[in-house]
Short mmCIF file of C-alpha atoms and ligand atoms in Angstrom, two decimals:
data_model
loop_
_atom_site.label_atom_id
_atom_site.label_comp_id
_atom_site.label_asym_id
_atom_site.label_seq_id
_atom_site.Cartn_x
_atom_site.Cartn_y
_atom_site.Cartn_z
CA MET A 1 0.00 0.00 0.00
CA ASN A 2 1.78 3.18 -1.04
CA GLY A 3 -0.81 5.85 -1.73
CA LYS A 4 -4.10 7.45 -0.84
CA LEU A 5 -7.62 7.10 -2.21
CA ILE A 6 -10.42 9.68 -2.25
CA ILE A 7 -13.82 8.16 -2.88
CA PHE A 8 -16.85 10.18 -4.01
CA SER A 9 -20.05 8.16 -3.88
CA ALA A 10 -23.69 9.12 -4.17
CA PRO A 11 -26.89 8.16 -5.88
CA SER A 12 -26.96 8.94 -9.58
CA GLY A 13 -27.70 12.64 -10.13
CA ALA A 14 -26.39 13.91 -6.77
CA GLY A 15 -23.55 15.73 -8.52
CA LYS A 16 -20.42 13.71 -7.76
CA THR A 17 -19.06 13.75 -11.33
CA THR A 18 -19.45 17.53 -11.46
CA ILE A 19 -17.57 17.98 -8.17
CA VAL A 20 -14.85 15.44 -9.01
CA LYS A 21 -14.19 17.17 -12.37
CA ARG A 22 -13.74 20.52 -10.62
CA LEU A 23 -11.27 18.98 -8.15
CA LEU A 24 -9.31 17.37 -10.98
CA GLU A 25 -8.98 20.72 -12.75
CA LYS A 26 -7.79 22.39 -9.54
CA TYR A 27 -5.37 19.76 -8.22
CA THR A 28 -3.85 18.23 -11.39
CA ASP A 29 -0.53 17.73 -9.64
CA LYS A 30 -1.98 15.96 -6.60
CA ILE A 31 -4.84 13.73 -7.73
CA ALA A 32 -5.83 11.67 -10.78
CA PHE A 33 -9.09 10.01 -11.78
CA SER A 34 -9.60 6.26 -11.60
CA ILE A 35 -11.09 5.51 -15.01
CA SER A 36 -13.61 2.73 -14.47
CA ALA A 37 -14.48 0.04 -16.96
CA SER A 38 -18.14 0.06 -17.99
CA THR A 39 -20.37 -1.91 -20.33
CA ARG A 40 -22.76 0.99 -20.92
CA GLU A 41 -22.88 2.92 -24.19
CA PRO A 42 -20.87 6.19 -24.21
CA ARG A 43 -22.98 9.36 -23.91
CA ALA A 44 -22.54 12.25 -26.33
CA GLY A 45 -19.19 13.87 -25.58
CA GLU A 46 -17.82 11.01 -23.48
CA VAL A 47 -14.39 9.77 -24.47
CA ASP A 48 -13.19 6.17 -24.23
CA GLY A 49 -10.13 5.96 -21.99
CA SER A 50 -10.94 9.27 -20.35
CA ASP A 51 -14.49 9.08 -18.92
CA TYR A 52 -14.58 5.28 -18.89
CA TYR A 53 -13.00 2.31 -20.60
CA PHE A 54 -16.08 1.33 -22.57
CA ILE A 55 -15.90 -2.42 -23.07
CA SER A 56 -18.26 -5.24 -24.07
CA LYS A 57 -19.95 -7.43 -21.47
CA GLU A 58 -17.90 -10.34 -22.78
CA GLU A 59 -14.64 -8.51 -22.14
CA PHE A 60 -15.84 -7.36 -18.72
CA LEU A 61 -16.62 -10.96 -17.69
CA HIS A 62 -13.24 -12.07 -19.02
CA ARG A 63 -11.51 -9.42 -16.90
CA ILE A 64 -13.47 -10.51 -13.83
CA ALA A 65 -12.19 -14.04 -14.43
CA LYS A 66 -8.64 -12.68 -14.67
CA LYS A 67 -9.18 -10.90 -11.29
CA GLU A 68 -8.38 -7.49 -12.77
CA PHE A 69 -11.00 -5.65 -10.67
CA VAL A 70 -10.59 -4.38 -7.12
CA GLU A 71 -14.38 -4.08 -7.06
CA PHE A 72 -17.11 -4.36 -9.67
CA GLU A 73 -20.86 -4.34 -9.77
CA GLU A 74 -23.87 -4.70 -11.98
CA VAL A 75 -24.90 -1.18 -10.97
CA TYR A 76 -27.95 -1.18 -13.27
CA SER A 77 -29.61 -4.25 -14.71
CA GLY A 78 -27.31 -5.66 -17.37
CA THR A 79 -24.77 -2.83 -17.01
CA PHE A 80 -21.47 -3.50 -15.25
CA TYR A 81 -19.01 -1.00 -13.78
CA GLY A 82 -15.70 -1.77 -12.11
CA THR A 83 -12.46 -0.38 -10.70
CA LEU A 84 -9.34 -1.83 -12.28
CA ARG A 85 -6.40 -2.61 -10.01
CA SER A 86 -4.12 -1.31 -12.81
CA GLU A 87 -5.71 2.17 -12.51
CA ILE A 88 -4.82 2.48 -8.85
CA GLU A 89 -1.27 1.29 -9.50
CA ARG A 90 -0.89 3.61 -12.51
CA ILE A 91 -1.88 6.66 -10.46
CA TRP A 92 0.10 5.79 -7.36
CA ALA A 93 3.16 5.30 -9.59
CA GLN A 94 2.78 9.00 -10.57
CA GLY A 95 2.93 9.92 -6.88
CA LYS A 96 -0.70 11.09 -6.88
CA ALA A 97 -3.77 10.15 -4.87
CA VAL A 98 -6.53 8.29 -6.70
CA ILE A 99 -9.95 9.95 -6.91
CA PHE A 100 -13.04 7.82 -7.57
CA ASP A 101 -16.56 8.54 -8.79
CA ILE A 102 -18.34 5.30 -7.98
CA ASP A 103 -21.65 4.08 -6.65
CA VAL A 104 -22.47 3.74 -2.96
CA VAL A 105 -21.87 -0.01 -2.58
CA GLY A 106 -18.60 0.18 -4.53
CA GLY A 107 -17.49 3.15 -2.41
CA LEU A 108 -18.09 1.30 0.84
CA HIS A 109 -16.31 -1.74 -0.57
CA LEU A 110 -13.17 0.34 -1.28
CA LYS A 111 -13.37 2.02 2.12
CA ARG A 112 -13.43 -1.38 3.86
CA LYS A 113 -10.56 -2.62 1.71
CA PHE A 114 -8.22 0.36 2.07
CA GLY A 115 -9.12 1.54 5.61
CA GLU A 116 -7.29 4.67 6.76
CA HIS A 117 -5.62 5.12 3.35
CA ALA A 118 -9.05 6.07 1.98
CA LEU A 119 -11.36 9.03 2.53
CA ALA A 120 -14.96 8.13 1.65
CA ILE A 121 -17.25 11.08 0.88
CA PHE A 122 -21.00 10.75 0.38
CA VAL A 123 -22.43 13.50 -1.84
CA GLN A 124 -25.93 14.31 -0.62
CA PRO A 125 -28.51 16.16 -2.71
CA PRO A 126 -30.83 18.56 -0.84
CA THR A 127 -33.82 16.22 -1.41
CA LEU A 128 -34.76 13.27 -3.59
CA ASP A 129 -37.00 15.59 -5.64
CA VAL A 130 -34.05 17.87 -6.40
CA LEU A 131 -31.99 14.85 -7.44
CA ILE A 132 -34.77 13.75 -9.81
CA GLU A 133 -34.93 17.26 -11.26
CA ARG A 134 -31.13 17.20 -11.84
CA LEU A 135 -31.24 13.79 -13.48
CA ARG A 136 -34.04 14.89 -15.81
CA GLY A 137 -32.24 18.15 -16.50
CA ARG A 138 -29.08 16.27 -17.46
CA GLY A 139 -31.12 14.64 -20.23
CA THR A 140 -28.88 11.60 -20.65
CA ASP A 141 -31.25 8.77 -19.81
CA SER A 142 -34.41 7.28 -21.28
CA GLU A 143 -37.57 7.28 -19.13
CA ASP A 144 -37.01 3.57 -18.29
CA LYS A 145 -33.41 4.14 -17.25
CA LEU A 146 -34.41 7.21 -15.24
CA ARG A 147 -36.97 5.17 -13.33
CA GLU A 148 -34.34 2.58 -12.42
CA ARG A 149 -31.86 5.27 -11.30
CA ILE A 150 -34.50 7.07 -9.21
CA GLU A 151 -35.65 3.87 -7.52
CA LYS A 152 -32.06 2.96 -6.64
CA ALA A 153 -31.32 6.52 -5.47
CA GLY A 154 -34.12 6.37 -2.89
CA LYS A 155 -32.48 3.32 -1.29
CA GLU A 156 -28.90 4.60 -1.56
CA LEU A 157 -29.61 7.79 0.40
CA ALA A 158 -29.92 5.61 3.50
CA PHE A 159 -26.20 4.65 3.29
CA ALA A 160 -24.91 8.18 3.92
CA GLU A 161 -24.00 7.64 7.59
CA GLN A 162 -21.63 4.79 6.73
CA PHE A 163 -19.25 7.21 4.97
CA ASP A 164 -16.47 9.24 6.59
CA VAL A 165 -18.08 12.53 5.55
CA ILE A 166 -21.42 13.69 4.17
CA LEU A 167 -20.98 16.53 1.68
CA LYS A 168 -24.19 18.44 0.97
CA ASN A 169 -24.48 19.50 -2.66
CA ASP A 170 -27.09 22.26 -2.67
CA ASP A 171 -25.12 25.27 -3.90
CA LEU A 172 -22.46 23.88 -6.26
CA GLU A 173 -19.82 26.52 -5.48
CA GLU A 174 -20.16 25.90 -1.73
CA ALA A 175 -19.99 22.14 -2.23
CA CYS A 176 -16.83 22.44 -4.35
CA LYS A 177 -15.21 24.70 -1.76
CA GLU A 178 -15.97 22.21 0.99
CA ALA A 179 -14.78 19.29 -1.17
CA SER A 180 -11.47 21.11 -1.77
CA ALA A 181 -10.96 21.62 1.95
CA LEU A 182 -11.71 17.96 2.70
CA VAL A 183 -9.31 16.74 0.03
CA LEU A 184 -6.44 19.05 1.04
CA ASN A 185 -6.87 18.18 4.70
CA PHE A 186 -6.78 14.44 3.91
CA LEU A 187 -3.74 14.75 1.61
CA ASN A 188 -1.81 16.70 4.24
CA ARG A 189 -2.61 14.24 7.01
N1 LIG B 1 -25.30 21.88 -6.93
C1 LIG B 1 -25.91 21.69 -8.09
N2 LIG B 1 -26.93 22.49 -8.43
C2 LIG B 1 -27.59 22.31 -9.61
N3 LIG B 1 -27.29 21.36 -10.54
C3 LIG B 1 -26.28 20.53 -10.22
C4 LIG B 1 -25.53 20.64 -9.01
N4 LIG B 1 -24.60 19.67 -8.99
C5 LIG B 1 -24.72 18.99 -10.14
N5 LIG B 1 -25.72 19.50 -10.88
C6 LIG B 1 -26.22 19.00 -12.20
O1 LIG B 1 -26.95 17.81 -11.91
C7 LIG B 1 -26.76 16.85 -12.95
C8 LIG B 1 -26.21 15.55 -12.32
O2 LIG B 1 -24.88 15.79 -11.91
P1 LIG B 1 -23.73 14.70 -12.10
O3 LIG B 1 -23.77 14.14 -13.47
O4 LIG B 1 -22.47 15.32 -11.62
O5 LIG B 1 -24.26 13.59 -11.06
P2 LIG B 1 -23.63 12.20 -10.65
O6 LIG B 1 -23.86 12.02 -9.20
O7 LIG B 1 -22.24 12.11 -11.11
O8 LIG B 1 -24.53 11.16 -11.48
P3 LIG B 1 -24.10 9.72 -12.10
O9 LIG B 1 -23.88 8.83 -10.94
O10 LIG B 1 -25.29 9.33 -12.91
O11 LIG B 1 -22.88 9.89 -12.93
C9 LIG B 1 -25.82 17.48 -13.96
O12 LIG B 1 -26.59 17.99 -15.03
C10 LIG B 1 -25.12 18.60 -13.17
O13 LIG B 1 -24.74 19.67 -14.00
N1 LIG B 2 -19.22 0.20 -8.19
C1 LIG B 2 -18.83 1.01 -9.18
N2 LIG B 2 -19.64 2.00 -9.60
C2 LIG B 2 -19.20 2.82 -10.57
C3 LIG B 2 -17.93 2.67 -11.15
N3 LIG B 2 -17.78 3.63 -12.11
C4 LIG B 2 -18.90 4.36 -12.08
N4 LIG B 2 -19.76 3.88 -11.17
C5 LIG B 2 -21.10 4.39 -10.83
O1 LIG B 2 -22.09 3.90 -11.70
C6 LIG B 2 -23.20 4.79 -11.69
C7 LIG B 2 -23.65 5.13 -13.07
O2 LIG B 2 -22.74 5.94 -13.73
P1 LIG B 2 -23.10 6.65 -15.11
O3 LIG B 2 -21.78 7.18 -15.61
O4 LIG B 2 -23.69 5.59 -15.99
O5 LIG B 2 -24.09 7.74 -14.80
C8 LIG B 2 -22.72 6.04 -10.93
O6 LIG B 2 -23.21 5.97 -9.61
C9 LIG B 2 -21.24 5.90 -10.98
O7 LIG B 2 -20.62 6.59 -9.94
C10 LIG B 2 -17.10 1.62 -10.68
O8 LIG B 2 -15.97 1.40 -11.14
N5 LIG B 2 -17.58 0.83 -9.70
#
């Protein structure tokens, strides 16, 4: 174990990707993003090898068999997401901390695995209704997929207390400021 991990987890639509991207712009020399593997289709503007490694289900299953994942999950029915061990090693080799944008169960899994080397942050939307509004506003998911995300979000909100910190994301600027302080404090520990 030779580095640190910063985990951002939340229900879909809470705003973790938005916050993580801001942190990455601000602290390029200190942190780098763990690019997950996913079997979902890329959204408009998403880049393979930058947002995700977009791979087929067949390849994902093959990589599970080869034990390449530190954690993985079928986050939505038929759609797999996972953290590659090689990503963590790649980033630690650069002398940086790894920053994750992963779902709640995956986040808790990493926290249990890496203990005090990890800071696990739960991004909390003001209310479930606001989260639904944000997801709809993002306009990336079909009505069916939205329903699945919203149903899962309702259950995931109950996991907040199991994280090291709950970060409220009401006003985005405030949330980013608080996220910066949490990250710097953890890195300087
Ligand atoms: N504080 C905020 N106020 C208003 N809109 C926000 C705020 N934070 C994020 N958003 C918007 O809400 C939408 C969802 O945010 P984002 O994609 O970052 O969520 P997420 O938690 O990463 O979701 P997913 O898990 O599906 O990737 C985006 O359109 C984003 O611009
Ligand atoms: N357990 C994991 N969850 C992950 C990983 N990478 C992303 N995610 C989470 O999946 C959902 C859906 O993401 P989207 O990009 O399709 O909106 C979201 O909660 C992500 O944070 C991972 O490697 N492991």
